């Protein structure tokens, strides 16, 4: 049973990372009426969810997942021109801030849960 749980956790994080790569590298036609900068909110949210999910599933590795997500976002931004996409510094900033926020929330949640379980 333990192997299944580890596999499921790993698969969850990899699926989120693959989804981010897909939407970052392939052209997805959004409605023309999307507000300016809304893609930055999507970048921020995607990396926040990625790191927060990883942090909740494996609390002892929050720093590793945060740094890995920032490097992953940087790599995706660097290879985007290969996929006929434009890389943007603000996408990198949004990705990084999302990853850092996910890590910070993960640390907070982990400490809260640990504190609550020790108190009871």
Short mmCIF file of C-alpha atoms in Angstrom, two decimals:
data_model
loop_
_atom_site.label_atom_id
_atom_site.label_comp_id
_atom_site.label_asym_id
_atom_site.label_seq_id
_atom_site.Cartn_x
_atom_site.Cartn_y
_atom_site.Cartn_z
CA UNK A 1 0.00 0.00 0.00
CA UNK A 2 2.86 2.40 0.78
CA UNK A 3 4.27 2.05 -2.75
CA UNK A 4 0.88 2.92 -4.24
CA UNK A 5 0.64 6.07 -2.10
CA UNK A 6 4.16 7.20 -3.11
CA UNK A 7 3.37 6.47 -6.76
CA UNK A 8 0.08 8.40 -6.55
CA UNK A 9 1.78 11.42 -4.98
CA UNK A 10 4.51 11.40 -7.61
CA UNK A 11 1.99 10.96 -10.44
CA UNK A 12 -0.11 13.85 -9.14
CA UNK A 13 2.82 16.29 -9.18
CA UNK A 14 4.08 15.06 -12.56
CA UNK A 15 0.58 15.43 -14.06
CA UNK A 16 0.35 19.02 -12.83
CA UNK A 17 3.83 19.79 -14.20
CA UNK A 18 2.99 18.20 -17.56
CA UNK A 19 -0.23 20.20 -17.77
CA UNK A 20 1.70 23.40 -17.13
CA UNK A 21 4.23 22.46 -19.84
CA UNK A 22 1.46 21.69 -22.33
CA UNK A 23 -0.34 24.99 -21.87
CA UNK A 24 2.93 26.92 -21.78
CA UNK A 25 4.39 25.42 -24.93
CA UNK A 26 1.41 24.93 -27.23
CA UNK A 27 -0.80 27.69 -28.55
CA UNK A 28 -4.16 27.74 -26.87
CA UNK A 29 -6.54 30.23 -28.41
CA UNK A 30 -8.19 32.22 -25.67
CA UNK A 31 -11.23 34.40 -26.23
CA UNK A 32 -10.24 37.78 -27.63
CA UNK A 33 -11.94 39.59 -24.75
CA UNK A 34 -9.52 38.35 -22.07
CA UNK A 35 -8.31 41.19 -19.85
CA UNK A 36 -4.71 42.36 -20.26
CA UNK A 37 -2.39 40.54 -17.89
CA UNK A 38 -4.80 37.68 -17.21
CA UNK A 39 -2.20 35.22 -18.49
CA UNK A 40 0.10 36.34 -15.66
CA UNK A 41 -2.61 35.40 -13.16
CA UNK A 42 -2.81 31.99 -14.84
CA UNK A 43 0.98 31.57 -14.63
CA UNK A 44 1.00 32.58 -10.96
CA UNK A 45 -1.90 30.27 -10.11
CA UNK A 46 -0.48 27.28 -11.98
CA UNK A 47 2.84 27.39 -10.15
CA UNK A 48 1.19 28.12 -6.81
CA UNK A 49 -1.02 25.04 -7.22
CA UNK A 50 1.94 22.92 -8.37
CA UNK A 51 4.14 23.75 -5.38
CA UNK A 52 1.31 23.79 -2.84
CA UNK A 53 0.16 20.35 -3.98
CA UNK A 54 3.72 19.01 -3.78
CA UNK A 55 4.19 20.65 -0.38
CA UNK A 56 1.05 19.08 1.03
CA UNK A 57 1.93 15.66 -0.36
CA UNK A 58 5.54 15.80 0.81
CA UNK A 59 5.99 18.49 3.48
CA UNK A 60 9.67 17.79 4.16
CA UNK A 61 10.60 18.75 0.59
CA UNK A 62 8.92 22.16 0.27
CA UNK A 63 12.14 24.07 -0.42
CA UNK A 64 13.18 21.50 -3.04
CA UNK A 65 9.82 21.70 -4.81
CA UNK A 66 9.82 25.50 -4.72
CA UNK A 67 13.28 25.80 -6.26
CA UNK A 68 12.52 23.02 -8.75
CA UNK A 69 9.33 24.78 -9.87
CA UNK A 70 11.21 28.05 -10.40
CA UNK A 71 13.86 26.24 -12.47
CA UNK A 72 11.12 24.37 -14.37
CA UNK A 73 9.34 27.63 -15.18
CA UNK A 74 12.63 29.19 -16.29
CA UNK A 75 13.36 26.23 -18.57
CA UNK A 76 9.90 26.41 -20.11
CA UNK A 77 10.29 30.15 -20.73
CA UNK A 78 13.67 29.58 -22.37
CA UNK A 79 12.45 26.87 -24.76
CA UNK A 80 9.17 28.55 -25.72
CA UNK A 81 10.62 30.10 -28.92
CA UNK A 82 11.31 26.54 -30.14
CA UNK A 83 7.55 25.98 -30.04
CA UNK A 84 6.72 29.24 -31.86
CA UNK A 85 5.84 30.91 -28.58
CA UNK A 86 7.27 34.09 -27.16
CA UNK A 87 9.10 33.99 -23.83
CA UNK A 88 8.43 36.87 -21.46
CA UNK A 89 10.22 38.08 -18.37
CA UNK A 90 6.88 38.81 -16.67
CA UNK A 91 5.83 35.18 -17.19
CA UNK A 92 9.01 34.12 -15.39
CA UNK A 93 8.23 36.57 -12.57
CA UNK A 94 4.63 35.31 -12.28
CA UNK A 95 5.81 31.67 -12.32
CA UNK A 96 8.42 32.33 -9.64
CA UNK A 97 6.10 34.34 -7.40
CA UNK A 98 3.47 31.61 -7.70
CA UNK A 99 6.00 28.93 -6.75
CA UNK A 100 7.27 30.97 -3.79
CA UNK A 101 3.71 31.66 -2.65
CA UNK A 102 2.82 27.98 -2.93
CA UNK A 103 5.86 27.11 -0.85
CA UNK A 104 5.04 29.74 1.77
CA UNK A 105 1.43 28.57 2.03
CA UNK A 106 2.69 24.97 2.19
CA UNK A 107 5.00 25.82 5.09
CA UNK A 108 2.17 27.62 6.89
CA UNK A 109 -0.29 24.75 6.39
CA UNK A 110 2.30 22.17 7.43
CA UNK A 111 3.16 24.06 10.62
CA UNK A 112 -0.52 24.57 11.44
CA UNK A 113 -1.34 20.89 10.96
CA UNK A 114 1.73 19.81 12.96
CA UNK A 115 0.82 22.22 15.75
CA UNK A 116 -2.80 21.02 15.81
CA UNK A 117 -1.81 17.36 15.95
CA UNK A 118 0.73 17.96 18.71
CA UNK A 119 -1.82 19.94 20.74
CA UNK A 120 -4.39 17.14 20.71
#
